[in-house]
Amino acid sequence: MSSTPANKKIFDTALLKRVFQMAAPYKKKVFLSFSLAVLLALVSPIRPYLIQITVNNYIKSGLLDWVIRITIIQVVFLLIETAFRFLFSFTTAWLGQTVVKDLRIKVFNKVINLNLSQFDRTPIGTLTTRTINDIESINDIFADGLIPIIADLLSIISILVVMFVVDWQLALISLAPFPVLILATFIFKESVNRSFIKVRNAVAALNAFVQEHITGMQVVQAFAAEKREYAKFRKINREHRNANINAIFAYSVFFPVVEIIVAISTGLLVWWGAGNAVHMSEAEASEMAGKIISFFIYLNLLFRPLRVIADKFNVLQMGMVASERVFKVLDNDDYIKKEGIYAPDKVAGSIEFDHVSFGYSDDKYVLKDINFTVEPGETVALVGHTGSGKTSIISLINRLYHIQQGEIRIDGVPIESYRLDSLRRQTGVVLQDVFLFSGSVLDNITLRNPAITLEQVQNAARLIGMHDFIEQLPGGYNYNVMERGATLSLGQRQLLSFIRALLYDPSILILDEATSSVDTESEKMIQHAIDTLISGRTAIVIAHRLSTIRKADKIIVLEKGEVREIGNHEELMEKGGFYYALHQSQVRELKTQS
């Protein structure tokens, strides 16, 4: 995964505008947050100024009644300011979380509609990072980024204006170390920015690595690769730690520097005020005392946002980097762009491949000029060596991938003319590696479709021969199969997928290696399920077992992405060609195993 350059422009205005367009439905909240930022800037200097008036006019004169009145007014302003700050913080946080919610829905909707080729090329952990971590960072643009930065800048400007209006000379003296603070802030921002970019990249790498290895844990342990993979994880984790430590080091240096600069400013303030008070009249000295006290508070109010503004700039920058990555997912146009409107309730089930060529990348075709026809109700077996293109053919029938050349027709209608959900509803797929979601047996069969009743599921399970088995499970149809169906055998998972396919009553059935790698008893049940499913349906079967192949009405022999032979078992055996050689090799293999 490519990293984002450390010198990337912070305010990519087009990107920032796009982020705030996500908040367009909540314009009132945006307006409220900016209004509160202005109000906080106006309220901030009031309390120090009231303290100055109290010291200059009332404390020296002993006017305690006025001191009490001014104190009450200060408390009121303090309460008002506190209420404004609470409302500001809550509004910006609400805005950020709401935008995150909307954006996460849009990204997930985009992800589930992408072509499968995207998942072939993109690590699952990377997409997980985009959908969870990166989107969460966009919240910071609102809660701790642009709007809070604007609020802090307005407060700084407001305080500076008041300081110069009250006493420009005292303001200049006390702010003399200010350029050093600006330089320190810039250095800190750049240092933390580089570290945070490395942290982001390391987080994505960690997510991808952990996701991949947990999913493939069986392979890791089967080949005793735990130590090697552990060493790789340690390396990625070390990079993540080092990036965080670099950021922590920058914070550890920056905040003490700020405290030193504040102390120097305070010292200059007292030195200048005390030095000049010696040469002043009593009234002027008293006025200077009030200014020094108020300026001390102004400096604290001024440096408070300055301490964190560099950090907020980095938060904004990280939010911008994250939003760029998220928008790349949203801008990904590798999905089914052209979708027809033809949506029949039922299709007869004829399939035609007319000069179809296809490749997972445009420069390398895995299917070359494929031509064949499947009549309604026919059972067709696809046979061939690994890599011959069998799985690619079945993936094209329900438009999981684009084809580069040719045309695929169902009932004489190009599949591009079908509405996508209608086309896929007509096609039932039972894969070799059945994926089950974490949840109940019922949820996995119905895919949480509320329109499907338990009675319908039970009837389908009886036809497949699985009802009694399911009823014996703890909880029956509510039994939790765990993630990926870990508590069920391969054969049991496949039989559940048969129930799922039967329940949706497809006109076209696709079976990909459905009887491979199972025991004899499970094979008999699966064969019964196959016979039940294909009855009256068009079926395309990928199978190595001779018994399945012989039953097919038509056999299509593939070799290196090309159709070599088409016919039934007897016809192809008589030819003595590719199928004959493949058949004979399987017979010898069976004899060797027995």
XYZ file of C-alpha atoms in Angstrom:
594
model
C 0.000 0.000 0.000
C 1.373 3.358 -0.947
C 1.973 5.877 1.746
C 0.849 9.462 1.671
C 3.625 12.021 1.186
C 4.510 13.879 4.334
C 4.588 17.197 2.502
C 1.071 16.837 1.141
C -0.841 20.092 1.194
C -2.906 20.403 4.378
C -5.751 22.375 2.905
C -6.645 20.489 -0.225
C -9.658 22.733 -0.711
C -11.396 20.404 -3.173
C -11.045 17.495 -0.763
C -12.096 19.594 2.231
C -15.116 20.857 0.303
C -16.100 17.294 -0.505
C -15.849 16.300 3.166
C -18.102 19.182 4.182
C -20.561 18.286 1.429
C -21.191 15.163 3.503
C -22.501 17.538 6.192
C -24.862 19.289 3.754
C -27.976 17.596 5.206
C -27.030 19.103 8.580
C -26.504 22.738 7.552
C -28.160 24.055 10.709
C -25.650 22.215 12.891
C -22.750 23.504 10.794
C -24.060 27.064 11.043
C -24.574 26.652 14.807
C -21.012 25.423 15.329
C -19.502 28.354 13.412
C -21.778 30.809 15.235
C -20.671 29.389 18.577
C -17.033 29.721 17.478
C -17.596 33.447 16.892
C -19.462 33.885 20.192
C -16.690 32.133 22.148
C -14.128 34.436 20.548
C -16.129 37.490 21.622
C -16.761 36.238 25.166
C -13.189 35.068 25.953
C -11.561 38.505 26.617
C -14.431 39.855 28.731
C -13.549 38.292 32.113
C -9.882 39.482 32.193
C -11.030 42.966 31.242
C -13.590 42.961 34.077
C -10.837 41.915 36.499
C -8.714 44.844 35.283
C -11.598 47.262 35.883
C -12.191 45.789 39.348
C -8.528 46.183 40.370
C -8.163 49.678 38.923
C -11.434 51.225 40.042
C -12.921 49.372 42.987
C -10.454 47.358 45.059
C -8.141 50.300 45.759
C -11.113 52.534 46.615
C -12.572 49.878 48.910
C -15.856 49.761 47.023
C -16.685 46.210 48.064
C -20.266 46.432 46.802
C -18.977 47.051 43.280
C -16.391 44.326 43.661
C -19.178 41.883 44.511
C -21.296 43.101 41.589
C -18.410 42.748 39.124
C -17.618 39.295 40.539
C -21.218 38.194 40.007
C -21.067 39.500 36.438
C -17.844 37.508 35.913
C -19.484 34.357 37.236
C -22.395 34.918 34.844
C -20.002 35.324 31.913
C -18.101 32.243 33.059
C -21.339 30.232 33.071
C -22.273 31.603 29.638
C -18.834 30.771 28.253
C -18.993 27.268 29.763
C -22.429 26.700 28.230
C -21.172 27.911 24.842
C -18.122 25.636 25.038
C -20.250 22.629 25.985
C -22.694 23.312 23.164
C -19.822 23.880 20.712
C -18.044 20.648 21.670
C -21.263 18.636 21.591
C -22.369 20.080 18.227
C -19.047 19.458 16.478
C -18.812 15.938 17.921
C -22.437 15.191 16.921
C -21.756 16.527 13.444
C -18.627 14.390 13.067
C -20.269 11.188 14.280
C -23.335 11.722 12.097
C -21.214 12.300 8.987
C -19.177 9.202 9.885
C -22.376 7.163 10.167
C -23.602 8.320 6.749
C -20.199 7.886 5.146
C -19.689 4.389 6.545
C -23.046 3.325 5.090
C -22.058 4.743 1.681
C -18.665 3.034 1.739
C -20.089 -0.341 2.772
C -22.755 -0.060 0.089
C -19.995 0.662 -2.430
C -17.846 -2.245 -1.207
C -20.604 -4.861 -1.449
C -21.357 -3.746 -5.018
C -17.769 -3.814 -6.306
C -16.742 -6.414 -8.827
C -15.116 -9.489 -7.328
C -11.892 -8.577 -9.126
C -11.434 -5.788 -6.579
C -11.373 -8.321 -3.750
C -8.943 -10.453 -5.730
C -6.504 -7.512 -5.785
C -7.188 -5.735 -2.479
C -6.393 -7.246 0.948
C -9.515 -7.591 3.097
C -7.740 -5.887 6.003
C -7.120 -2.805 3.859
C -10.812 -2.474 3.025
C -11.602 -3.023 6.709
C -9.252 -0.152 7.603
C -10.947 2.112 5.046
C -14.425 1.248 6.356
C -13.625 1.481 10.088
C -10.400 3.323 11.034
C -10.127 5.838 8.192
C -13.779 6.838 8.319
C -13.508 7.308 12.091
C -10.617 9.720 11.450
C -12.929 11.868 9.325
C -14.925 12.509 12.507
C -11.850 14.361 13.796
C -12.121 16.909 10.946
C -15.319 18.140 12.608
C -14.744 17.335 16.293
C -11.044 18.292 16.594
C -10.088 19.658 13.194
C -11.212 22.549 11.054
C -14.089 24.009 13.080
C -12.209 23.895 16.432
C -9.128 25.362 14.698
C -11.240 28.249 13.384
C -12.686 28.730 16.877
C -9.179 28.827 18.399
C -7.882 31.243 15.748
C -10.841 33.569 16.325
C -10.192 33.476 20.084
C -6.493 34.245 19.554
C -7.315 37.176 17.259
C -9.930 38.504 19.694
C -7.526 38.348 22.656
C -4.689 39.956 20.677
C -6.934 42.820 19.581
C -8.029 43.503 23.160
C -4.433 43.337 24.435
C -3.222 45.883 21.888
C -6.218 48.145 22.528
C -5.604 48.082 26.302
C -1.825 48.720 26.082
C 0.040 48.135 22.829
C 3.479 48.528 24.435
C 2.732 45.976 27.155
C 1.291 43.662 24.478
C 4.446 43.912 22.336
C 6.742 43.229 25.298
C 4.771 40.257 26.601
C 4.431 38.768 23.099
C 8.111 39.152 22.228
C 8.738 35.366 22.461
C 5.745 34.772 20.170
C 7.815 34.190 16.956
C 9.773 31.447 18.759
C 6.478 29.753 19.632
C 5.299 29.954 16.008
C 8.574 28.363 14.831
C 8.350 25.637 17.495
C 4.729 24.969 16.533
C 5.629 24.605 12.857
C 8.501 22.188 13.604
C 6.268 20.180 15.942
C 3.457 20.012 13.382
C 5.739 18.735 10.620
C 7.401 16.177 12.880
C 4.137 14.759 14.232
C 2.592 14.849 10.777
C 5.300 12.579 9.354
C 4.942 10.218 12.316
C 1.151 10.076 12.036
C 1.309 9.200 8.341
C 3.617 6.305 9.206
C 1.219 5.297 11.988
C -1.709 5.244 9.549
C 0.201 3.104 7.059
C 1.327 0.769 9.832
C -2.251 0.412 11.129
C -3.471 -0.555 7.651
C -0.601 -3.043 7.311
C -1.389 -4.532 10.726
C -5.088 -4.885 9.918
C -4.386 -6.540 6.574
C -1.785 -8.899 8.072
C -3.919 -9.963 11.048
C -7.085 -10.385 8.957
C -5.272 -12.494 6.383
C -3.509 -14.713 8.907
C -6.521 -15.311 11.123
C -8.510 -16.317 8.038
C -5.683 -18.567 6.871
C -4.667 -19.851 10.305
C -5.211 -23.470 9.274
C -2.604 -23.122 6.527
C -0.142 -21.350 8.836
C -0.345 -24.098 11.453
C -0.492 -26.966 8.969
C 2.862 -25.902 7.502
C 4.420 -25.024 10.877
C 4.882 -21.418 9.752
C 3.993 -19.865 13.116
C 7.515 -18.620 13.880
C 8.038 -17.092 10.438
C 4.682 -15.316 10.454
C 5.238 -14.235 14.063
C 8.543 -12.657 13.029
C 6.804 -10.788 10.185
C 4.154 -9.519 12.591
C 6.813 -8.342 15.044
C 8.450 -6.333 12.256
C 5.192 -4.619 11.235
C 4.284 -4.008 14.869
C 7.763 -2.564 15.533
C 7.253 -0.057 12.692
C 3.927 0.930 14.227
C 5.514 1.380 17.662
C 8.441 3.425 16.295
C 6.090 5.769 14.453
C 4.096 6.349 17.650
C 7.246 6.857 19.724
C 8.463 9.517 17.276
C 5.161 11.339 17.729
C 5.369 10.994 21.506
C 8.916 12.393 21.450
C 7.725 15.443 19.524
C 4.968 16.031 22.103
C 7.453 15.569 24.944
C 9.638 18.320 23.500
C 6.950 20.710 22.302
C 4.849 21.106 25.459
C 7.799 21.967 27.764
C 8.968 24.481 25.136
C 5.532 26.116 25.225
C 5.637 26.269 29.030
C 9.069 27.923 28.906
C 7.828 30.507 26.388
C 4.778 31.230 28.570
C 7.070 31.703 31.569
C 9.330 34.065 29.587
C 6.306 36.100 28.421
C 5.023 36.336 31.982
C 8.464 37.354 33.213
C 8.749 40.078 30.556
C 5.247 41.273 31.438
C 6.072 41.642 35.150
C 9.524 43.116 34.451
C 8.188 45.788 32.108
C 5.186 46.624 34.273
C 7.146 46.790 37.544
C 9.981 48.749 35.951
C 7.643 51.405 34.598
C 5.508 51.552 37.754
C 8.493 52.981 39.652
C 8.332 56.144 37.548
C 4.540 56.447 37.624
C 2.127 58.261 39.862
C 0.127 56.255 42.387
C -2.958 56.252 40.133
C -0.925 55.197 37.097
C 0.833 52.464 39.109
C -2.546 51.174 40.295
C -3.774 51.104 36.687
C -0.603 49.253 35.649
C -1.246 46.639 38.354
C -4.703 45.991 36.890
C -3.215 45.669 33.394
C -0.530 43.227 34.543
C -3.111 41.002 36.222
C -5.419 41.083 33.172
C -2.494 40.547 30.770
C -1.378 37.532 32.812
C -4.848 36.030 32.238
C -4.797 37.090 28.556
C -1.499 35.288 28.061
C -2.885 32.088 29.576
C -5.998 32.369 27.424
C -3.788 33.024 24.404
C -1.345 30.178 24.936
C -4.025 27.632 25.848
C -5.243 27.240 22.232
C -1.693 27.681 20.917
C -0.585 24.627 22.901
C -3.037 22.408 21.031
C -3.498 24.151 17.695
C -0.535 22.362 16.129
C -1.963 19.067 17.340
C -5.321 19.989 15.848
C -3.640 20.792 12.534
C -2.199 17.271 12.550
C -5.571 15.799 13.431
C -7.012 17.743 10.504
C -4.214 16.516 8.251
C -4.778 12.891 9.264
C -8.487 13.327 8.706
C -7.748 14.678 5.229
C -5.416 11.766 4.459
C -8.060 9.323 5.683
C -10.812 11.053 3.700
C -8.713 10.855 0.536
C -8.380 7.095 1.019
C -12.093 6.704 1.749
C -13.070 8.742 -1.302
C -10.840 6.517 -3.438
C -13.089 3.629 -2.409
C -16.204 5.692 -3.161
C -14.766 6.765 -6.529
C -13.910 3.208 -7.525
C -15.995 2.571 -10.621
C -15.116 -1.107 -10.940
C -18.661 -2.291 -10.488
C -21.500 -3.380 -12.755
C -22.154 -0.070 -14.491
C -24.636 -1.193 -17.105
C -27.770 -2.788 -15.756
C -30.842 -3.587 -17.801
C -34.505 -3.423 -16.835
C -35.568 -6.899 -17.953
C -36.772 -8.745 -14.834
C -38.887 -11.816 -15.640
C -40.473 -13.757 -12.787
C -39.021 -16.955 -14.210
C -36.668 -17.924 -17.032
C -36.724 -21.169 -18.993
C -32.992 -21.551 -18.415
C -31.285 -21.691 -21.825
C -27.692 -20.395 -21.785
C -25.601 -19.317 -24.766
C -21.918 -18.340 -24.795
C -21.280 -16.559 -28.088
C -17.569 -15.973 -28.847
C -16.877 -15.011 -25.202
C -13.353 -13.994 -24.225
C -12.528 -12.950 -20.668
C -9.543 -12.103 -18.493
C -9.209 -10.936 -14.914
C -6.868 -8.351 -16.395
C -7.245 -6.954 -19.900
C -3.811 -8.111 -21.032
C -4.222 -11.800 -20.146
C -7.292 -13.789 -21.155
C -8.244 -16.933 -19.247
C -11.177 -17.716 -21.582
C -10.709 -17.513 -25.336
C -13.558 -17.503 -27.865
C -15.892 -19.740 -25.838
C -18.970 -21.020 -27.729
C -21.609 -23.402 -26.408
C -25.353 -23.673 -25.816
C -27.248 -25.185 -22.897
C -30.900 -26.043 -23.468
C -33.530 -25.520 -20.727
C -33.498 -28.404 -18.259
C -30.162 -29.789 -19.469
C -27.378 -30.850 -17.125
C -23.967 -29.809 -18.453
C -20.656 -30.889 -16.930
C -17.564 -28.718 -17.271
C -14.378 -30.763 -17.115
C -10.726 -29.959 -17.541
C -7.462 -29.600 -15.718
C -6.921 -26.975 -13.007
C -6.710 -23.535 -14.612
C -8.660 -24.549 -17.718
C -11.361 -21.897 -17.058
C -14.221 -23.875 -15.471
C -14.764 -21.570 -12.484
C -14.378 -18.485 -14.685
C -17.282 -19.640 -16.877
C -19.689 -20.063 -13.977
C -18.617 -16.711 -12.529
C -19.661 -14.971 -15.744
C -23.189 -16.386 -15.919
C -24.474 -14.182 -13.084
C -22.195 -11.247 -13.999
C -19.688 -11.410 -11.163
C -17.095 -10.171 -13.669
C -17.120 -8.168 -16.902
C -16.446 -9.928 -20.181
C -14.137 -8.240 -22.659
C -15.511 -9.789 -25.844
C -18.580 -11.691 -27.006
C -22.008 -12.082 -25.473
C -23.724 -14.311 -22.928
C -27.476 -14.827 -23.346
C -30.092 -16.384 -21.091
C -33.313 -17.314 -22.892
C -31.916 -15.456 -25.868
C -31.605 -12.185 -23.926
C -28.109 -10.704 -23.292
C -27.354 -10.831 -19.562
C -26.563 -7.091 -19.667
C -30.265 -6.491 -20.423
C -31.360 -8.165 -17.184
C -31.793 -6.272 -13.969
C -28.901 -7.517 -11.863
C -30.893 -8.713 -8.857
C -33.345 -10.523 -11.148
C -30.529 -12.251 -13.053
C -28.860 -13.472 -9.858
C -32.169 -14.535 -8.355
C -32.612 -16.893 -11.321
C -29.205 -18.481 -10.675
C -28.464 -20.696 -7.689
C -24.819 -21.302 -6.825
C -23.341 -24.040 -4.630
C -19.598 -23.541 -4.270
C -16.911 -26.016 -3.276
C -15.827 -23.865 -0.323
C -19.132 -22.948 1.301
C -18.993 -19.729 3.316
C -21.272 -19.522 6.342
C -21.713 -16.336 8.327
C -21.592 -16.205 12.095
C -25.190 -16.766 13.142
C -27.898 -19.395 13.254
C -28.545 -22.170 10.751
C -31.788 -20.396 9.837
C -30.010 -17.075 9.193
C -27.454 -18.750 6.945
C -30.109 -20.522 4.914
C -32.399 -17.509 4.480
C -29.587 -14.894 4.475
C -31.841 -13.027 6.934
C -34.572 -12.572 4.332
C -37.703 -11.879 6.450
C -39.976 -12.982 3.584
C -38.834 -16.609 4.009
C -40.685 -18.500 6.750
C -39.360 -21.260 8.996
C -41.889 -23.666 7.474
C -40.476 -23.030 3.984
C -36.955 -23.666 5.282
C -38.029 -26.906 6.960
C -39.751 -28.150 3.799
C -36.623 -27.446 1.740
C -34.461 -29.183 4.374
C -36.688 -32.276 4.189
C -36.300 -32.443 0.415
C -32.511 -32.267 0.769
C -32.535 -34.768 3.633
C -31.095 -32.394 6.262
C -34.130 -31.673 8.450
C -33.514 -34.472 10.961
C -29.841 -33.551 11.287
C -30.648 -29.873 11.930
C -33.288 -30.762 14.497
C -30.678 -32.779 16.416
C -28.409 -29.741 16.762
C -28.602 -27.789 20.066
C -31.311 -25.254 19.368
C -32.234 -26.829 16.025
C -32.570 -24.156 13.340
C -31.356 -21.551 15.855
C -28.025 -23.347 16.335
C -25.085 -20.923 15.975
C -22.722 -22.263 13.286
C -19.969 -19.806 14.368
C -17.796 -17.842 11.944
C -17.266 -19.585 8.575
C -19.323 -22.557 9.847
C -16.435 -23.834 11.941
C -18.664 -26.137 14.009
C -19.945 -28.051 10.939
C -18.187 -30.461 8.610
C -17.519 -29.609 4.963
C -20.310 -31.928 3.825
C -22.783 -30.415 6.287
C -21.906 -26.910 5.140
C -22.425 -27.924 1.534
C -25.808 -29.464 2.324
C -26.880 -26.213 4.021
C -25.940 -24.370 0.845
C -28.119 -26.832 -1.115
C -31.077 -25.953 1.121
C -30.354 -22.278 0.515
C -30.270 -22.826 -3.263
C -33.468 -24.902 -3.258
C -35.271 -22.345 -1.114
C -34.654 -19.574 -3.633
C -35.971 -21.908 -6.402
C -33.562 -20.846 -9.178
C -34.120 -21.778 -12.832
C -30.376 -22.238 -13.365
C -28.225 -24.179 -10.920
C -24.430 -23.971 -10.732
C -22.490 -26.598 -8.767
C -18.774 -25.996 -8.311
C -16.978 -29.165 -7.126
C -19.957 -29.826 -4.838
C -19.048 -33.485 -4.141
C -15.308 -33.106 -3.692
C -13.422 -33.737 -0.448
C -16.294 -35.346 1.477
C -16.789 -38.769 3.001
C -18.880 -41.522 1.350
C -21.961 -40.963 3.539
C -21.939 -37.215 2.951
C -21.408 -37.819 -0.770
C -24.554 -39.966 -0.915
C -26.568 -37.216 0.790
C -25.049 -34.582 -1.485
C -25.761 -36.697 -4.564
C -29.374 -37.032 -3.415
C -29.467 -33.252 -2.892
C -28.033 -32.696 -6.375
C -30.645 -34.965 -7.953
C -33.365 -33.077 -6.061
C -32.021 -29.699 -7.077
C -31.362 -30.297 -10.766
C -34.738 -31.887 -11.396
C -36.478 -29.651 -13.934
C -33.658 -27.088 -13.867
C -30.779 -26.132 -16.111
C -27.653 -27.263 -14.293
C -23.979 -26.543 -14.907
C -21.783 -28.856 -12.859
C -18.056 -28.700 -12.275
C -17.002 -32.133 -11.000
C -14.067 -34.514 -11.039
C -16.060 -37.596 -10.042
C -16.882 -39.872 -12.979
C -20.325 -40.754 -11.616
C -21.425 -37.123 -11.749
C -19.929 -36.516 -15.180
C -21.559 -39.580 -16.767
C -25.045 -38.416 -15.764
C -24.644 -35.128 -17.621
C -26.610 -34.551 -20.829
C -23.629 -32.704 -22.248
C -19.951 -32.493 -21.334
C -17.825 -29.475 -22.223
C -14.097 -30.197 -22.156
C -11.897 -27.156 -21.479
C -8.154 -26.842 -21.943
C -6.203 -23.634 -21.279
C -9.302 -21.462 -21.574
C -10.576 -22.994 -24.815
C -13.402 -25.433 -25.586
C -11.779 -28.585 -26.947
C -14.718 -30.980 -27.081
C -18.483 -31.025 -26.546
C -20.700 -34.125 -26.355
C -22.073 -36.743 -23.997
C -19.945 -39.374 -22.281
C -20.290 -42.041 -24.952
C -19.652 -39.646 -27.842
C -16.511 -38.208 -26.268
C -15.144 -41.632 -25.340
C -15.526 -42.740 -28.939
C -13.520 -39.743 -30.149
C -10.551 -40.782 -28.029
C -9.479 -37.159 -27.543
C -9.027 -34.858 -24.555
C -11.961 -36.270 -22.602
C -10.874 -39.843 -23.229
C -7.383 -39.077 -21.902
C -8.805 -37.283 -18.871
C -11.214 -40.157 -18.195
C -8.506 -42.771 -18.438
C -6.214 -40.859 -16.057
C -9.034 -40.717 -13.474
C -9.694 -44.459 -13.864
C -6.006 -45.215 -13.254
C -6.027 -42.899 -10.235
C -9.049 -44.692 -8.751
C -7.417 -48.074 -9.281
C -4.246 -46.852 -7.571
C -6.233 -45.535 -4.588
C -8.149 -48.810 -4.228
